[in-house]
CSV table of C-alpha atoms in Angstrom, one decimal:
chain,number,residue,atom,x,y,z
A,1,GLU,CA,10.8,10.0,14.5
A,2,ALA,CA,10.5,9.1,10.8
A,3,GLN,CA,6.9,9.4,9.8
A,4,VAL,CA,4.3,10.3,7.3
A,5,THR,CA,1.5,12.5,8.6
A,6,GLN,CA,-1.9,13.1,7.2
A,7,ASN,CA,-4.6,15.6,8.1
A,8,PRO,CA,-7.4,15.4,8.8
A,9,ARG,CA,-7.8,11.8,10.0
A,10,TYR,CA,-11.6,11.9,9.6
A,11,LEU,CA,-13.7,14.1,7.4
A,12,ILE,CA,-17.4,14.3,6.6
A,13,THR,CA,-18.4,16.7,3.9
A,14,VAL,CA,-21.1,17.4,1.3
A,15,THR,CA,-21.1,17.0,-2.4
A,16,GLY,CA,-19.3,19.8,-4.3
A,17,LYS,CA,-17.5,21.4,-1.3
A,18,LYS,CA,-13.8,21.6,-2.1
A,19,LEU,CA,-11.4,20.0,0.3
A,20,THR,CA,-7.7,19.3,0.8
A,21,VAL,CA,-6.1,16.4,2.6
A,22,THR,CA,-2.5,17.3,3.6
A,23,CYS,CA,0.4,14.8,3.6
A,24,SER,CA,3.9,15.5,5.0
A,25,GLN,CA,7.0,13.3,5.4
A,26,ASN,CA,10.2,14.0,7.3
A,27,MET,CA,12.4,11.4,5.6
A,28,ASN,CA,13.6,13.4,2.7
A,29,HIS,CA,11.9,10.9,0.3
A,30,GLU,CA,11.8,11.8,-3.4
A,31,TYR,CA,8.7,9.7,-4.1
A,32,MET,CA,5.3,10.4,-2.7
A,33,SER,CA,1.9,8.8,-3.6
A,34,TRP,CA,-1.8,8.8,-2.8
A,35,TYR,CA,-3.9,5.7,-2.6
A,36,ARG,CA,-7.5,4.9,-1.8
A,37,GLN,CA,-8.6,1.8,-0.2
A,38,ASP,CA,-12.0,0.3,-0.9
A,39,PRO,CA,-13.4,-3.1,0.2
A,40,GLY,CA,-12.4,-5.9,-2.1
A,41,LEU,CA,-10.2,-3.6,-4.2
A,42,GLY,CA,-7.2,-3.1,-2.0
A,43,LEU,CA,-5.1,0.0,-2.5
A,44,ARG,CA,-5.4,1.8,-5.8
A,45,GLN,CA,-3.0,4.6,-6.7
A,46,ILE,CA,-4.5,8.0,-7.4
A,47,TYR,CA,-1.5,10.2,-8.1
A,48,TYR,CA,2.2,10.0,-7.5
A,49,SER,CA,5.2,12.3,-7.6
A,50,MET,CA,8.8,11.4,-8.3
A,51,ASN,CA,10.1,14.7,-7.0
A,52,VAL,CA,9.3,18.4,-6.6
A,53,GLU,CA,7.1,19.7,-9.4
A,54,VAL,CA,6.9,16.2,-11.0
A,55,THR,CA,3.5,14.6,-10.6
A,56,ASP,CA,1.7,11.9,-12.7
A,57,LYS,CA,-1.6,10.1,-12.7
A,58,GLY,CA,-2.0,6.7,-11.1
A,59,ASP,CA,-4.8,4.2,-11.8
A,60,VAL,CA,-7.8,6.2,-10.5
A,61,PRO,CA,-7.0,10.0,-10.9
A,62,GLU,CA,-10.4,11.2,-11.9
A,63,GLY,CA,-11.8,13.8,-9.6
A,64,TYR,CA,-8.5,14.5,-7.8
A,65,LYS,CA,-5.6,17.0,-8.1
A,66,VAL,CA,-2.2,17.1,-6.4
A,67,SER,CA,0.7,19.4,-6.2
A,68,ARG,CA,4.3,19.0,-5.1
A,69,LYS,CA,5.8,22.4,-4.4
A,70,GLU,CA,8.1,21.2,-1.6
A,71,LYS,CA,9.8,17.9,-1.2
A,72,ARG,CA,8.1,17.1,2.1
A,73,ASN,CA,4.5,17.9,1.2
A,74,PHE,CA,2.0,16.3,-1.2
A,75,PRO,CA,-1.5,17.5,-0.7
A,76,LEU,CA,-4.5,15.8,-2.3
A,77,ILE,CA,-7.3,18.1,-3.5
A,78,LEU,CA,-10.9,17.2,-4.3
A,79,GLU,CA,-12.3,20.2,-6.2
A,80,SER,CA,-15.8,19.0,-6.2
A,81,PRO,CA,-16.2,15.8,-4.1
A,82,SER,CA,-18.8,13.3,-5.0
A,83,PRO,CA,-20.2,10.3,-2.9
A,84,ASN,CA,-18.2,7.8,-5.0
A,85,GLN,CA,-15.1,9.4,-3.5
A,86,THR,CA,-16.1,8.2,0.0
A,87,SER,CA,-13.1,6.0,0.9
A,88,LEU,CA,-10.1,5.5,3.1
A,89,TYR,CA,-7.1,7.5,1.7
A,90,PHE,CA,-3.4,6.8,2.4
A,91,CYS,CA,-0.4,8.9,1.6
A,92,ALA,CA,2.9,7.1,1.2
A,93,SER,CA,6.6,8.0,0.5
A,94,SER,CA,9.8,6.3,-0.3
A,95,PHE,CA,13.2,6.8,-1.8
A,96,TYR,CA,13.2,6.3,-5.5
A,97,ARG,CA,16.1,4.0,-6.2
A,98,THR,CA,16.5,0.3,-6.7
A,99,GLY,CA,16.6,-1.6,-3.4
A,100,ALA,CA,15.0,1.1,-1.4
A,101,ARG,CA,11.5,1.3,-2.7
A,102,THR,CA,9.7,0.3,0.4
A,103,GLN,CA,6.9,2.8,1.0
A,104,TYR,CA,6.1,4.3,4.3
A,105,PHE,CA,2.4,5.0,4.8
A,106,GLY,CA,0.5,7.6,6.7
A,107,PRO,CA,-2.2,6.6,9.2
A,108,GLY,CA,-5.0,7.2,6.7
A,109,THR,CA,-7.9,9.7,6.2
A,110,ARG,CA,-11.4,8.4,6.2
A,111,LEU,CA,-13.5,10.6,4.0
A,112,THR,CA,-17.3,10.5,3.7
A,113,VAL,CA,-19.0,12.6,1.0
A,114,LEU,CA,-22.7,13.0,1.6
B,1,ASP,CA,-8.7,-6.9,-14.4
B,2,GLN,CA,-6.7,-7.2,-11.3
B,3,GLN,CA,-3.0,-7.8,-11.9
B,4,VAL,CA,-2.4,-8.9,-8.3
B,5,LYS,CA,-4.8,-11.3,-6.7
B,6,GLN,CA,-5.3,-12.5,-3.2
B,7,ASN,CA,-8.0,-15.0,-3.5
B,8,SER,CA,-8.6,-15.7,0.1
B,9,PRO,CA,-10.3,-12.7,1.7
B,10,SER,CA,-9.8,-14.2,5.2
B,11,LEU,CA,-7.8,-16.8,7.0
B,12,ARG,CA,-8.1,-18.2,10.5
B,13,VAL,CA,-5.2,-20.0,12.2
B,14,GLN,CA,-4.6,-21.3,15.6
B,15,GLU,CA,-1.8,-19.7,17.6
B,16,GLY,CA,1.5,-21.5,17.2
B,17,ARG,CA,0.5,-23.0,13.8
B,18,ILE,CA,1.7,-21.9,10.4
B,19,SER,CA,-0.1,-19.1,8.5
B,20,ILE,CA,0.2,-19.2,4.7
B,21,LEU,CA,-1.0,-16.3,2.7
B,22,ASN,CA,-1.1,-16.5,-1.1
B,23,CYS,CA,-0.8,-14.0,-3.8
B,24,ASP,CA,-1.0,-14.5,-7.6
B,25,TYR,CA,0.0,-12.1,-10.3
B,26,THR,CA,-0.6,-11.9,-14.1
B,27,ASN,CA,2.1,-9.5,-15.3
B,28,SER,CA,5.3,-11.4,-16.1
B,29,MET,CA,7.2,-8.1,-16.0
B,30,PHE,CA,6.8,-7.7,-12.3
B,31,ASP,CA,10.3,-8.0,-10.7
B,32,TYR,CA,9.9,-6.9,-7.1
B,33,PHE,CA,7.3,-7.9,-4.5
B,34,LEU,CA,6.4,-6.7,-1.1
B,35,TRP,CA,4.1,-7.7,1.7
B,36,TYR,CA,2.5,-5.1,4.0
B,37,LYS,CA,0.6,-5.6,7.2
B,38,LYS,CA,-2.2,-3.3,8.2
B,39,TYR,CA,-3.8,-3.0,11.6
B,40,PRO,CA,-7.2,-1.2,12.0
B,41,ALA,CA,-6.9,2.6,12.0
B,42,GLU,CA,-3.3,2.5,10.9
B,43,GLY,CA,-1.5,2.7,7.6
B,44,PRO,CA,0.1,-0.3,6.1
B,45,THR,CA,3.6,-1.2,7.3
B,46,PHE,CA,6.3,-2.9,5.4
B,47,LEU,CA,6.8,-6.6,6.3
B,48,ILE,CA,9.1,-8.3,3.9
B,49,SER,CA,10.2,-8.1,0.2
B,50,ILE,CA,11.6,-10.3,-2.5
B,51,SER,CA,13.1,-9.6,-5.9
B,52,SER,CA,12.6,-11.8,-8.9
B,53,ILE,CA,16.2,-13.0,-8.8
B,54,LYS,CA,15.4,-14.9,-5.6
B,55,ASP,CA,12.9,-17.6,-4.7
B,56,LYS,CA,13.0,-17.2,-1.0
B,57,ASN,CA,13.6,-14.5,1.6
B,58,GLU,CA,13.4,-14.9,5.3
B,59,ASP,CA,13.1,-12.5,8.2
B,60,GLY,CA,12.5,-14.0,11.6
B,61,ARG,CA,9.1,-15.7,11.7
B,62,PHE,CA,8.3,-14.4,8.2
B,63,THR,CA,9.3,-16.1,4.9
B,64,VAL,CA,8.3,-15.2,1.4
B,65,PHE,CA,8.5,-17.7,-1.4
B,66,LEU,CA,8.4,-16.7,-5.1
B,67,ASN,CA,7.5,-19.1,-7.9
B,68,LYS,CA,8.0,-17.1,-11.1
B,69,SER,CA,6.9,-19.9,-13.4
B,70,ALA,CA,3.6,-20.1,-11.6
B,71,LYS,CA,3.4,-16.3,-11.0
B,72,HIS,CA,2.7,-17.0,-7.4
B,73,LEU,CA,4.1,-15.9,-4.1
B,74,SER,CA,3.3,-16.8,-0.6
B,75,LEU,CA,4.0,-15.5,2.9
B,76,HIS,CA,4.6,-18.0,5.7
B,77,ILE,CA,4.3,-17.0,9.3
B,78,VAL,CA,5.7,-19.5,11.7
B,79,PRO,CA,4.7,-19.7,14.5
B,80,SER,CA,1.6,-17.5,14.2
B,81,GLN,CA,0.9,-15.2,17.1
B,82,PRO,CA,-2.3,-13.3,18.1
B,83,GLY,CA,-0.5,-10.0,17.3
B,84,ASP,CA,-0.1,-11.2,13.7
B,85,SER,CA,-3.9,-10.7,13.3
B,86,ALA,CA,-4.2,-8.0,10.6
B,87,VAL,CA,-4.9,-7.5,6.9
B,88,TYR,CA,-2.0,-8.5,4.7
B,89,PHE,CA,-1.4,-6.9,1.3
B,90,CYS,CA,0.7,-8.2,-1.5
B,91,ALA,CA,2.2,-5.6,-3.9
B,92,ALA,CA,4.2,-6.0,-7.1
B,93,SER,CA,6.2,-3.7,-9.3
B,94,ALA,CA,7.8,-3.9,-12.7
B,95,TYR,CA,11.2,-2.3,-13.4
B,96,GLY,CA,10.9,0.6,-11.0
B,97,GLN,CA,7.3,1.4,-11.9
B,98,ASN,CA,4.5,2.0,-9.4
B,99,PHE,CA,3.4,-0.8,-7.2
B,100,VAL,CA,0.1,-2.6,-7.8
B,101,PHE,CA,-1.6,-3.9,-4.6
B,102,GLY,CA,-3.7,-6.9,-4.1
B,103,PRO,CA,-7.1,-6.7,-2.3
B,104,GLY,CA,-5.7,-8.0,1.0
B,105,THR,CA,-6.3,-11.1,3.2
B,106,ARG,CA,-7.5,-10.7,6.7
B,107,LEU,CA,-5.6,-13.0,9.0
B,108,SER,CA,-7.0,-14.0,12.4
B,109,VAL,CA,-4.8,-15.9,14.8
B,110,LEU,CA,-6.8,-17.5,17.5
B,111,PRO,CA,-5.4,-17.9,21.0
């Protein structure tokens, strides 16, 4: 089954404790992206990657890191989480060519930083 | 300033009637638009798309209309069903760049 998986689905942590949210896709997509969803603001892009070893900042990259060592995986790293990073996070992937840019989203990770 | 706006946070419609969800954008360079549907505890799922060379795209009960001069698009659902109750996001992209999402509209279809 074609899918994007994220782990964990729910996470409660404390300020400053490093964490990683994993994302994996099995559709051989070149493009992967991380979003956060906050009330009234919709989905805002954090980081994206157009292929292996190619990553770039989205609209709200502060406080986050990513890596793309393999095509299927795109982990999101919070080196020192803060309460303003409490949010719902989505990973997404797609092909990167005209006419096939529909993104497939993972189920989401709800993060609470105390 | 939000480039993609969905000015109605919520919409309630009776089952069988038409649902119309609106989306406005400010960037005239946007050339590709998508609608996503999101159920609670799930990720958004693709619903329908339209490119700027068209003014209408239809897929079953779902039709998207694009008015480039007004920088406005709308999603029509006819007839609306209770299973359509979800949050709907409009998204726009310019020339293969990253998508910008609107804040979403929560649709409730009442039986």
